[in-house]
CSV table of C-alpha atoms in Angstrom, one decimal:
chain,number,residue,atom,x,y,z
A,140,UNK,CA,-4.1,12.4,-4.9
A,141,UNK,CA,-4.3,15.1,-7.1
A,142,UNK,CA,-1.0,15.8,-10.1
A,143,UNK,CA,-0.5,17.9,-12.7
A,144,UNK,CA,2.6,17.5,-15.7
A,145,UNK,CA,3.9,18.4,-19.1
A,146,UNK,CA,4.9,15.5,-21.5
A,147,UNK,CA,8.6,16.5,-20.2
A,148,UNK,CA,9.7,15.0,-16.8
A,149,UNK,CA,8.8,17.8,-14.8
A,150,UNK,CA,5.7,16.2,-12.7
A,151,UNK,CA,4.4,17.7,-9.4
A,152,UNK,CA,2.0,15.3,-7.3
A,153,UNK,CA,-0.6,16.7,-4.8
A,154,UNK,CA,-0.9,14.1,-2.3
A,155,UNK,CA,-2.4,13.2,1.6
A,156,UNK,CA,-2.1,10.8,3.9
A,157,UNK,CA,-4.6,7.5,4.1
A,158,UNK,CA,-6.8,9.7,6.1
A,159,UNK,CA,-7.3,12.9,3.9
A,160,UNK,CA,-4.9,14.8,5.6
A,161,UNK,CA,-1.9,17.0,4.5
A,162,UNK,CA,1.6,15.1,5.5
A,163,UNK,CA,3.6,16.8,7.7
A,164,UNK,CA,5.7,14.3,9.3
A,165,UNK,CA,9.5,14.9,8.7
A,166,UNK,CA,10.8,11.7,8.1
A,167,UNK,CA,7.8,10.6,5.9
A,168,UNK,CA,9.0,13.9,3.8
A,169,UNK,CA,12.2,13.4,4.1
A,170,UNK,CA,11.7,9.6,2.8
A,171,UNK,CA,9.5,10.6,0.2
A,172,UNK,CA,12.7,13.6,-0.9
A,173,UNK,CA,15.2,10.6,-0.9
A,174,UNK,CA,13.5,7.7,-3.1
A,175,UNK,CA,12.0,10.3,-5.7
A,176,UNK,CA,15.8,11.4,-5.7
A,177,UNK,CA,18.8,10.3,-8.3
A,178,UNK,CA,20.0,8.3,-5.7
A,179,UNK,CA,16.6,6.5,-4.7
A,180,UNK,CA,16.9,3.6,-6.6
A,181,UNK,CA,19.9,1.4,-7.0
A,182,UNK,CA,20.5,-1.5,-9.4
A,183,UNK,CA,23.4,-2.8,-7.5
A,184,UNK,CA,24.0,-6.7,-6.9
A,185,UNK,CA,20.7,-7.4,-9.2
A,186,UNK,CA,21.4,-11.1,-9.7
A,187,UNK,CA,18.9,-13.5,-11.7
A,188,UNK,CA,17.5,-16.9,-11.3
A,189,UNK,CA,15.3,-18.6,-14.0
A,190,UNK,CA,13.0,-21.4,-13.9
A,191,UNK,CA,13.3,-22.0,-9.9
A,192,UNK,CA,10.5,-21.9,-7.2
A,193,UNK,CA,13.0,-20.1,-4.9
A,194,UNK,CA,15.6,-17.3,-5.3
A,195,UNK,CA,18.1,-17.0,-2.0
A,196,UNK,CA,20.3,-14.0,-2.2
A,197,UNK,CA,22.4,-11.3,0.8
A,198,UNK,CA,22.2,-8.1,0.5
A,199,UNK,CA,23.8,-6.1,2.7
A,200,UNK,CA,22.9,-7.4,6.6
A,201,UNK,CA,20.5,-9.6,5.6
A,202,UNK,CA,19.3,-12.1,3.1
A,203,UNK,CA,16.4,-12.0,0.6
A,204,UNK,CA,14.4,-15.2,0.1
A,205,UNK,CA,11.5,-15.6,-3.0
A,206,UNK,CA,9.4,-18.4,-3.0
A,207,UNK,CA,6.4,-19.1,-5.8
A,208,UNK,CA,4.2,-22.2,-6.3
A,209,UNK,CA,1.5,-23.9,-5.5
A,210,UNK,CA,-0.8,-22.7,-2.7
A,211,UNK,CA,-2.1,-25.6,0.0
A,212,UNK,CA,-3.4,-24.7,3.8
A,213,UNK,CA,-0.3,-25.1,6.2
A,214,UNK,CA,2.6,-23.8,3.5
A,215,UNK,CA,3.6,-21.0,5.2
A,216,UNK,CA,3.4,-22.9,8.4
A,217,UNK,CA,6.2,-25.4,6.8
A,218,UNK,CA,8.2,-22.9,5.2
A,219,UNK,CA,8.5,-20.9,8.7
A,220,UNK,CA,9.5,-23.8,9.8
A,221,UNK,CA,12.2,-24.5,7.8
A,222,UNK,CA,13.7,-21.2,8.9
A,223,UNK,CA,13.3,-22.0,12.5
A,224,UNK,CA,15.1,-24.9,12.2
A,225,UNK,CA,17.9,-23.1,10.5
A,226,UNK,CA,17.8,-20.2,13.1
A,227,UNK,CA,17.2,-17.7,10.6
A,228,UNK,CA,14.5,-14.8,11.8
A,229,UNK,CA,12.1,-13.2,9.7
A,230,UNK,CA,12.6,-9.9,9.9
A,231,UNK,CA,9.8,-8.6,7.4
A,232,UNK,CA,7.6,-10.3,5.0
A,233,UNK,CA,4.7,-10.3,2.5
A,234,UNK,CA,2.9,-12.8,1.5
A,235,UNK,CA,0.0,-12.9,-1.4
A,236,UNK,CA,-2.3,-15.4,-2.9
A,237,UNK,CA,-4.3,-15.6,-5.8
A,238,UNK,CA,-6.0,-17.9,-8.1
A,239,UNK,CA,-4.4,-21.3,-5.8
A,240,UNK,CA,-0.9,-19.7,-6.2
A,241,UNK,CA,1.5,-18.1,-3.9
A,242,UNK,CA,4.2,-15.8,-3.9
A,243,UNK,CA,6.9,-14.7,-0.7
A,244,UNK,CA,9.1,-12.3,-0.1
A,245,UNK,CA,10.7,-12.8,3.4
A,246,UNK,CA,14.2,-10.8,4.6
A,247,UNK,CA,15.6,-12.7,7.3
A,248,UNK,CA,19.5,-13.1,9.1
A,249,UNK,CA,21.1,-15.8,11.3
A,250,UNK,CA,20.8,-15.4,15.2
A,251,UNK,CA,23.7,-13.4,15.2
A,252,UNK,CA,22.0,-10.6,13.3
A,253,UNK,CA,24.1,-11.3,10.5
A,254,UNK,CA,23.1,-11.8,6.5
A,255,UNK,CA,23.8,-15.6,4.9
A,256,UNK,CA,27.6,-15.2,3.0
A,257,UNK,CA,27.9,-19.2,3.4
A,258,UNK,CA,27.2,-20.2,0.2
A,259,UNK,CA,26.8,-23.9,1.5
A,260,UNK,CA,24.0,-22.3,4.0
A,261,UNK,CA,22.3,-20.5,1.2
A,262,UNK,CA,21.9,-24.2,-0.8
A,263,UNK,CA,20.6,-26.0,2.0
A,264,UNK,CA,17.9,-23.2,2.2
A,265,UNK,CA,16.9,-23.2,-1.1
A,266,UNK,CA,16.8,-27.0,-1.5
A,267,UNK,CA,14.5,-27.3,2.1
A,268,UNK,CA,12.4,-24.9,0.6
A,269,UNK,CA,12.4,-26.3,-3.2
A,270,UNK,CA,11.4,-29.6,-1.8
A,271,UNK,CA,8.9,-28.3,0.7
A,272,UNK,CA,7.4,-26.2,-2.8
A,273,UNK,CA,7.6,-29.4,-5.0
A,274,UNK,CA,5.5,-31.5,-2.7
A,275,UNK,CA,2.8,-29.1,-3.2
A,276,UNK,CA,2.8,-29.3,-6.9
A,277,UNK,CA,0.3,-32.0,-8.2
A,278,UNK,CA,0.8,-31.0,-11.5
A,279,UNK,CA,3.6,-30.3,-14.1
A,280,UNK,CA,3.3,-26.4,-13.6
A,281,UNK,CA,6.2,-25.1,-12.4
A,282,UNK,CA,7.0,-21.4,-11.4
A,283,UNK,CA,8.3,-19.2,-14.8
A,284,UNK,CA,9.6,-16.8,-12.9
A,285,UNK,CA,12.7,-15.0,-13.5
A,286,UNK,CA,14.2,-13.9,-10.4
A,287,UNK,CA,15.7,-10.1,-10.1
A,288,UNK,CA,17.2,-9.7,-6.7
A,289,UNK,CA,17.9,-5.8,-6.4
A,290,UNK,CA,16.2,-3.4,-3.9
A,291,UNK,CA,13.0,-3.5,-5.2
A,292,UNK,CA,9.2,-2.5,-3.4
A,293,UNK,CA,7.5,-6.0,-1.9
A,294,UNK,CA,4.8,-5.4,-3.4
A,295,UNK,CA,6.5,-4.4,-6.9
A,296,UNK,CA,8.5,-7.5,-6.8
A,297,UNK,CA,5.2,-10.0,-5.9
A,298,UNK,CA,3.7,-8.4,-8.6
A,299,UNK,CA,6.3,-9.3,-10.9
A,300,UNK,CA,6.1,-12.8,-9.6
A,301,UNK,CA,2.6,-13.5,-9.9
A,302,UNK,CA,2.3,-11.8,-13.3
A,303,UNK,CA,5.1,-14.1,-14.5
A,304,UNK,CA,3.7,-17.3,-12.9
A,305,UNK,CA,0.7,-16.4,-15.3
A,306,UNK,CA,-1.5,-16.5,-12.1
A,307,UNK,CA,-4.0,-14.4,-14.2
A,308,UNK,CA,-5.4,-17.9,-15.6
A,309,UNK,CA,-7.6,-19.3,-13.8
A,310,UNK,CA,-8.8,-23.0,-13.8
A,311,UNK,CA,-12.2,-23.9,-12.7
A,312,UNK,CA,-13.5,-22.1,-9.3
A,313,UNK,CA,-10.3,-20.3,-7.8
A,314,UNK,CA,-10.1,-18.0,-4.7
A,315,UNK,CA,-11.1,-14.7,-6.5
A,316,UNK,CA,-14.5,-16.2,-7.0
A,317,UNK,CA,-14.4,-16.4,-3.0
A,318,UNK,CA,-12.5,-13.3,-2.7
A,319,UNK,CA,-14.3,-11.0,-4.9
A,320,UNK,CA,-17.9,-11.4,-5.4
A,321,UNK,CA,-19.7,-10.4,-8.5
A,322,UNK,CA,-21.1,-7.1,-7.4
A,323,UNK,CA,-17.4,-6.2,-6.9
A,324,UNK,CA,-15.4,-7.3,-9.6
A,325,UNK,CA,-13.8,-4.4,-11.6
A,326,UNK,CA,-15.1,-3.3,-14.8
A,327,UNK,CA,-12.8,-3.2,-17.4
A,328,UNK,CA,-12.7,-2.3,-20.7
A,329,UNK,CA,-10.4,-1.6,-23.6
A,330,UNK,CA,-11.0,0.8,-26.6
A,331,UNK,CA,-8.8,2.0,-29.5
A,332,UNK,CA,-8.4,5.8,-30.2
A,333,UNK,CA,-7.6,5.5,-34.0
A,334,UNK,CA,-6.7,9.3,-34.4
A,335,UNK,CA,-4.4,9.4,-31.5
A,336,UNK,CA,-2.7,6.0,-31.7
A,337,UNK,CA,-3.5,4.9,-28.3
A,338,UNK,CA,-5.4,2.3,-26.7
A,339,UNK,CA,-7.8,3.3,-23.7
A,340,UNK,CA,-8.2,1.0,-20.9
A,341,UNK,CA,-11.1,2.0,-18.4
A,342,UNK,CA,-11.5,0.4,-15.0
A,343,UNK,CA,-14.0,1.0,-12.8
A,344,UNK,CA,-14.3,-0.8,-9.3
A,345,UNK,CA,-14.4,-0.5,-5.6
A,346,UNK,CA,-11.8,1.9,-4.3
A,347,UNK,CA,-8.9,1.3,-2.3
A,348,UNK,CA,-5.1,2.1,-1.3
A,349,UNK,CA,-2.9,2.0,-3.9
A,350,UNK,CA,-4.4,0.5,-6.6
A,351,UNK,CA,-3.1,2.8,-9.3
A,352,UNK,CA,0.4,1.1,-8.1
A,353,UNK,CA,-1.2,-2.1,-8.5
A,354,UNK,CA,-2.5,-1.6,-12.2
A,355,UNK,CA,0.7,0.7,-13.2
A,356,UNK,CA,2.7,-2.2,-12.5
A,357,UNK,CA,0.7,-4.7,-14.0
A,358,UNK,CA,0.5,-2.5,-17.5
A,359,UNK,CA,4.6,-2.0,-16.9
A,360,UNK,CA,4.9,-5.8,-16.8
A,361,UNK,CA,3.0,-6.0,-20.0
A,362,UNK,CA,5.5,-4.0,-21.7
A,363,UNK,CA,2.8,-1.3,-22.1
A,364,UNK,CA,3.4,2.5,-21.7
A,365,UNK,CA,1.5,4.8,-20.3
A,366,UNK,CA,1.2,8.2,-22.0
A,367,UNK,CA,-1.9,9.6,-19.9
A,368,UNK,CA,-4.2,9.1,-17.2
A,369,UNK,CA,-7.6,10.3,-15.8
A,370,UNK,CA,-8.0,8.9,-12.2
A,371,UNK,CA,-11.2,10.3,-10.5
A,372,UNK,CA,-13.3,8.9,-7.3
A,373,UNK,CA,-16.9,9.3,-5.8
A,374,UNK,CA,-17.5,7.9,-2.5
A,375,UNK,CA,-16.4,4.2,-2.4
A,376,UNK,CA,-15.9,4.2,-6.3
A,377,UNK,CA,-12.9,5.0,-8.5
A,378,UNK,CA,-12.8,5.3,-12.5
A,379,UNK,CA,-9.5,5.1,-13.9
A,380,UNK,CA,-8.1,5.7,-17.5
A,381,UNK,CA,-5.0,4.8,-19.1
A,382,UNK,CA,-4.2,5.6,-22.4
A,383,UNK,CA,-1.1,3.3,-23.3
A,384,UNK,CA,0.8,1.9,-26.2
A,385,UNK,CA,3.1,-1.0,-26.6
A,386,UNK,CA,6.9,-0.6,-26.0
A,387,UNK,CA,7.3,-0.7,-29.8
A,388,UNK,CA,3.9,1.9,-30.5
A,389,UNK,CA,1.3,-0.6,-31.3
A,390,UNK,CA,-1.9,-0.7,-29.4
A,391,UNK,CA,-3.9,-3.4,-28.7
A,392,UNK,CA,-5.8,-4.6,-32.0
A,393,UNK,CA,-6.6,-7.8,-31.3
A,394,UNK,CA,-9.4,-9.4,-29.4
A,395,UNK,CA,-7.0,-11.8,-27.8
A,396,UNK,CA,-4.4,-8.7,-26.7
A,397,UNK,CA,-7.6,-7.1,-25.2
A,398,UNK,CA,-8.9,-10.2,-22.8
A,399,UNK,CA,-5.3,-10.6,-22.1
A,400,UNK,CA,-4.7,-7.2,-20.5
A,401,UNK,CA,-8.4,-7.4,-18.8
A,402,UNK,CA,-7.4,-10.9,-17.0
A,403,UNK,CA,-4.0,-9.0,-15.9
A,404,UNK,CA,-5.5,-5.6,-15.0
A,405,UNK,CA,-8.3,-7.9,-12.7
A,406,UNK,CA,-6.1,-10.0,-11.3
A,407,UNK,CA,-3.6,-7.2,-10.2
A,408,UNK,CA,-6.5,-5.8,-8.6
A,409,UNK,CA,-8.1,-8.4,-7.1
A,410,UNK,CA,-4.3,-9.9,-5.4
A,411,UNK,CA,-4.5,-7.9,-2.3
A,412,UNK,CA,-8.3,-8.4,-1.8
A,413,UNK,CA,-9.1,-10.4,1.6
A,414,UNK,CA,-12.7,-10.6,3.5
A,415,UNK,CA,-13.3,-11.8,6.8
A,416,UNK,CA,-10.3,-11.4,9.4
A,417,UNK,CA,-7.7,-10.2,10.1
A,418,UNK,CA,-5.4,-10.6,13.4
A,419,UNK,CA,-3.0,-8.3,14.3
A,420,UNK,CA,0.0,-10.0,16.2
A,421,UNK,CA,2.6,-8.2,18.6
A,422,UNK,CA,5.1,-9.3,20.7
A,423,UNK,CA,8.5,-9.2,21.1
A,424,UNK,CA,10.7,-10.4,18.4
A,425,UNK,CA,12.7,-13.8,18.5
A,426,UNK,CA,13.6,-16.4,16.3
A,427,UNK,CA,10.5,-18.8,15.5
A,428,UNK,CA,8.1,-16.1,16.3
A,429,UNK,CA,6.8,-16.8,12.9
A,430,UNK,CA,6.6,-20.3,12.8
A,431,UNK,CA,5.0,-20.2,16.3
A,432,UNK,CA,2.2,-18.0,14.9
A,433,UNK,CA,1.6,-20.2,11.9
A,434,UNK,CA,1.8,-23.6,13.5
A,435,UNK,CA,-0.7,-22.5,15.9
A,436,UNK,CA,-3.4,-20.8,12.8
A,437,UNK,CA,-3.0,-24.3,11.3
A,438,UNK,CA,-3.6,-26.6,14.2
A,439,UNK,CA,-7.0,-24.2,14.8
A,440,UNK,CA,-7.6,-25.2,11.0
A,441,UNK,CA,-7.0,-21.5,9.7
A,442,UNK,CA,-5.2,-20.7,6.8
A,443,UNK,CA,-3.6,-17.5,5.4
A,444,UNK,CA,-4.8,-15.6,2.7
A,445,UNK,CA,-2.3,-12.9,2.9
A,446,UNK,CA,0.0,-11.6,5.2
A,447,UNK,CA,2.4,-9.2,6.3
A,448,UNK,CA,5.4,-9.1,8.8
A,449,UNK,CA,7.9,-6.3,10.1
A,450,UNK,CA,9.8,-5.9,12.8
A,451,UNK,CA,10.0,-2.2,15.1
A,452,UNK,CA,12.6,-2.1,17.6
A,453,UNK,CA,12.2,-5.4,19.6
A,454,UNK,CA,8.8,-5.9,18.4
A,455,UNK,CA,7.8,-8.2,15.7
A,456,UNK,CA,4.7,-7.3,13.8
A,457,UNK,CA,2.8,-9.3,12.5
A,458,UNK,CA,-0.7,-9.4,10.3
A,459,UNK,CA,-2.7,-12.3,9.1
A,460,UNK,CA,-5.4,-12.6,6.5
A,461,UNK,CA,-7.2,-15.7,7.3
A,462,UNK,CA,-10.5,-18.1,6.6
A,463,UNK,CA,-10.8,-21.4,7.4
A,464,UNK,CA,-8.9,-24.9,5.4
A,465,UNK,CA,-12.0,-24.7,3.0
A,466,UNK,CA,-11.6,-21.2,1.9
A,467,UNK,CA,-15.2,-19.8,3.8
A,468,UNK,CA,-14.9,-17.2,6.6
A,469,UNK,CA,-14.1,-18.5,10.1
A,470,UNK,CA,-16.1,-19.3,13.0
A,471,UNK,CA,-15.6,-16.2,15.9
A,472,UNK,CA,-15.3,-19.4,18.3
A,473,UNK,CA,-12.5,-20.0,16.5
A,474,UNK,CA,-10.8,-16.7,17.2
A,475,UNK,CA,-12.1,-16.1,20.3
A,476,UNK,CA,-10.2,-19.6,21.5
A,477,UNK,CA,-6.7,-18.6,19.2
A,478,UNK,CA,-6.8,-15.3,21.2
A,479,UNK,CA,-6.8,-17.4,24.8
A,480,UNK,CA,-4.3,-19.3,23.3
A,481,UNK,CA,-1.5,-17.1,22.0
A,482,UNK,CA,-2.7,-14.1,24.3
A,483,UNK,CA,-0.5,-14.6,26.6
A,484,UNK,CA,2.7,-13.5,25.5
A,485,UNK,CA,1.2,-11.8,22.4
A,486,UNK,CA,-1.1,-9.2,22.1
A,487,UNK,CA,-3.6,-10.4,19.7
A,488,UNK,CA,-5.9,-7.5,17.9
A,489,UNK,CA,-8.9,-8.9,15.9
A,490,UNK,CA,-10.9,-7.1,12.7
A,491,UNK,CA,-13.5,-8.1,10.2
A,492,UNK,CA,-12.4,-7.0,6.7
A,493,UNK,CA,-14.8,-5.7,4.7
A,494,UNK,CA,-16.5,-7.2,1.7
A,495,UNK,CA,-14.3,-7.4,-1.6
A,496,UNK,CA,-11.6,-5.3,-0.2
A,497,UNK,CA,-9.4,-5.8,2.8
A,498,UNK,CA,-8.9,-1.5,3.9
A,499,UNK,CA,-12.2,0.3,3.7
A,500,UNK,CA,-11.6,3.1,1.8
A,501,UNK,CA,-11.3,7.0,3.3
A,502,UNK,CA,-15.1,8.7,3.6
A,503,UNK,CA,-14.8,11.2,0.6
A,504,UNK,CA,-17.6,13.8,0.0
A,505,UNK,CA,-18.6,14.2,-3.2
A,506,UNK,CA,-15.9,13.2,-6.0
A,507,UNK,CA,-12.3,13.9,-7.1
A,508,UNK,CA,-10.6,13.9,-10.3
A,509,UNK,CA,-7.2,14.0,-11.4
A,510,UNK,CA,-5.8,14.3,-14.7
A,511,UNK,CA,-1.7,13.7,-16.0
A,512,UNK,CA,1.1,12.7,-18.0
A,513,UNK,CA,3.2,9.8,-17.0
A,514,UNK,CA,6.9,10.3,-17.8
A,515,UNK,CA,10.2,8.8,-17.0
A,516,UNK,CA,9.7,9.2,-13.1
A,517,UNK,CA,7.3,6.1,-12.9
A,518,UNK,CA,8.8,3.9,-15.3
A,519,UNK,CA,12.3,4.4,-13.6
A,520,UNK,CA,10.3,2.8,-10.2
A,521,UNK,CA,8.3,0.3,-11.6
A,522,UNK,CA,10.9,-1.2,-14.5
């Protein structure tokens, strides 16, 4: 990505596809014309929930369902469960963990392809669900999140979560010790520019897809703004720099500010890193699908990392992060007997992630750099 801009809101980005190439596609431009546009974003029906473990609201045809706790082998097993029992099909999903916490955010609708407006229905859900959450909690932390149900980016809105369950502290050995191993972990440091009145915060680490969304909307949730930014990669590397201020115009002074912001920056990082493998489900789309999957990961004593679901046409598609119940990477036996398993009625696709990061990044020759202003047009996205 390359992008130029003045401190007004004119910005102009240079962009390619994941593969290096110029986008020509139609409807990806076309897309890209209409959510950039004044119309791209709407704020309409944004409802809040505080203190819960789940948030349950319709929108439009279907319903929205948020779940954040405690994360066990099995749970997304249970909670697929719960929805196949109530005849509700997942339509798309995401689903992160990090640091022995999970976050959801699933869009599902009845049988009849119609959203939840039973308000009786929508309690039953999130009580199921509550109690499936609570029974995973073994101690007295409970989810702080404040749920804002508008039309908001998955992977915006699990940031949000996470960053408000405070899944940035970590107690004793946690899954980014497994997940990211110390020849990976991002550099990060954070220097004050006296004369200019901004704080600097570097990161370098292993590139990837989009982790300048990931930091940006970590710094956003910190009520940091970001005035500048130098983004530059060589090879398999990026360097990043932010120059930012508090919403009120104070940088970061203290030492406790400063290891504050580091844990967040890492951990927004490190939330979408998986190793090991990945399966790639297809088949065609039904009610239960999901829980089928899941139930049958479990019983071959796999668990989920992270995963992802949509749904194309008649086709439900489905992909799974996994390991083994302990957390190490699984057994190709393993696999090799899940595939004979499910394979026949789903076609079953099978890769090894590589190390620290689950997408190798595109082959770059030599380096790139960018340089630019951040104005209203990101803050308007990502607040």
């Amino acid at each position: 990505m390359r992008t130029s801009a003045t401190e007004s809101t004119l910005q102009v980005f240079h962009v390619t596809d994941q593969q290096g190439k110029k986008i020509t596609d139609s409807k990806t431009i076309d897309f890209i014309e209409k959510t950039l546009g004044p119309k791209g974003q709407s704020t309409e029906g944004v409802k809040s929930w505080k203190g819960k473990r789940v948030g349950v609201h319709s929108i439009g045809d279907h319903t929205v369902i948020e779940l954040i706790g405690r994360d066990r082998p099995g749970l997304l097993s249970e909670i697929s469960a719960v929805l196949a029992s109530l005849q509700f099909n997942v339509i798309a999903a995401e689903v992160w963990t990090h640091n022995r916490r999970i976050a959801c955010v699933l869009y599902v609708n009845d049988a009849t392809n119609q959203a939840m407006d039973d308000s009786k229905r929508l309690s039953i859900i999130e009580e199921q669900l509550n109690h499936i959450l609570r029974g995973c909690e073994d101690d007295e932390k409970v989810a702080r999140t404040s749920f804002s149900m508008g039309i908001t980016h998955m992977d915006r809105r699990l940031h949000q979560m996470l960053f408000a369950d405070r899944d940035y502290e970590s107690a004793g050995v946690t899954t980014t010790d497994v997940d990211c191993p110390p020849c990976f972990r991002p550099n990060i440091r954070i220097e004050r520019i006296v004369e200019k009145g901004y704080s600097v915060v570097s990161v370098k680490c292993k590139d990837r897809a989009k982790l300048m969304f990931d930091i940006v909307c970590t710094l956003t949730d910190m009520e940091y703004v970001v005035f500048h930014a130098t983004i530059s990669s060589e090879g398999q590397y990026a360097s990043q720099e932010y120059f930012i201020r508090h919403m009120d115009g104070c940088t970061l002074d203290t030492e406790g500010e400063k290891e504050r912001a580091i844990k967040c920056i890492e951990a927004a990082i490190q939330r979408r890193v998986s190793e090991g493998v990945s399966l790639e489900l297809c088949a065609k789309d039904r009610v239960g699908l999901l829980s089928e999957v899941t139930r049958i990961l479990r019983e071959n004593g796999l668990t989920v990392s992270r995963a992802g679901v949509s749904t194309v046409g008649e086709k439900g598609l489905n992909v799974f992060y996994v390991r083994d119940a302990s957390g190490n990477p699984v057994d190709m036996k393993i696999i090799e007997a899940l595939h004979k398993e499910i394979g026949q009625t789903v076609m079953v696709n099978v890769k090894r992630i590589p190390a620290a990061y689950a997408k190798a990044p595109v082959e770059t020759r030599g380096w790139a750099r960018t340089s630019f202003f951040f104005g209203n047009l990101l803050e308007r996205f990502l607040t």
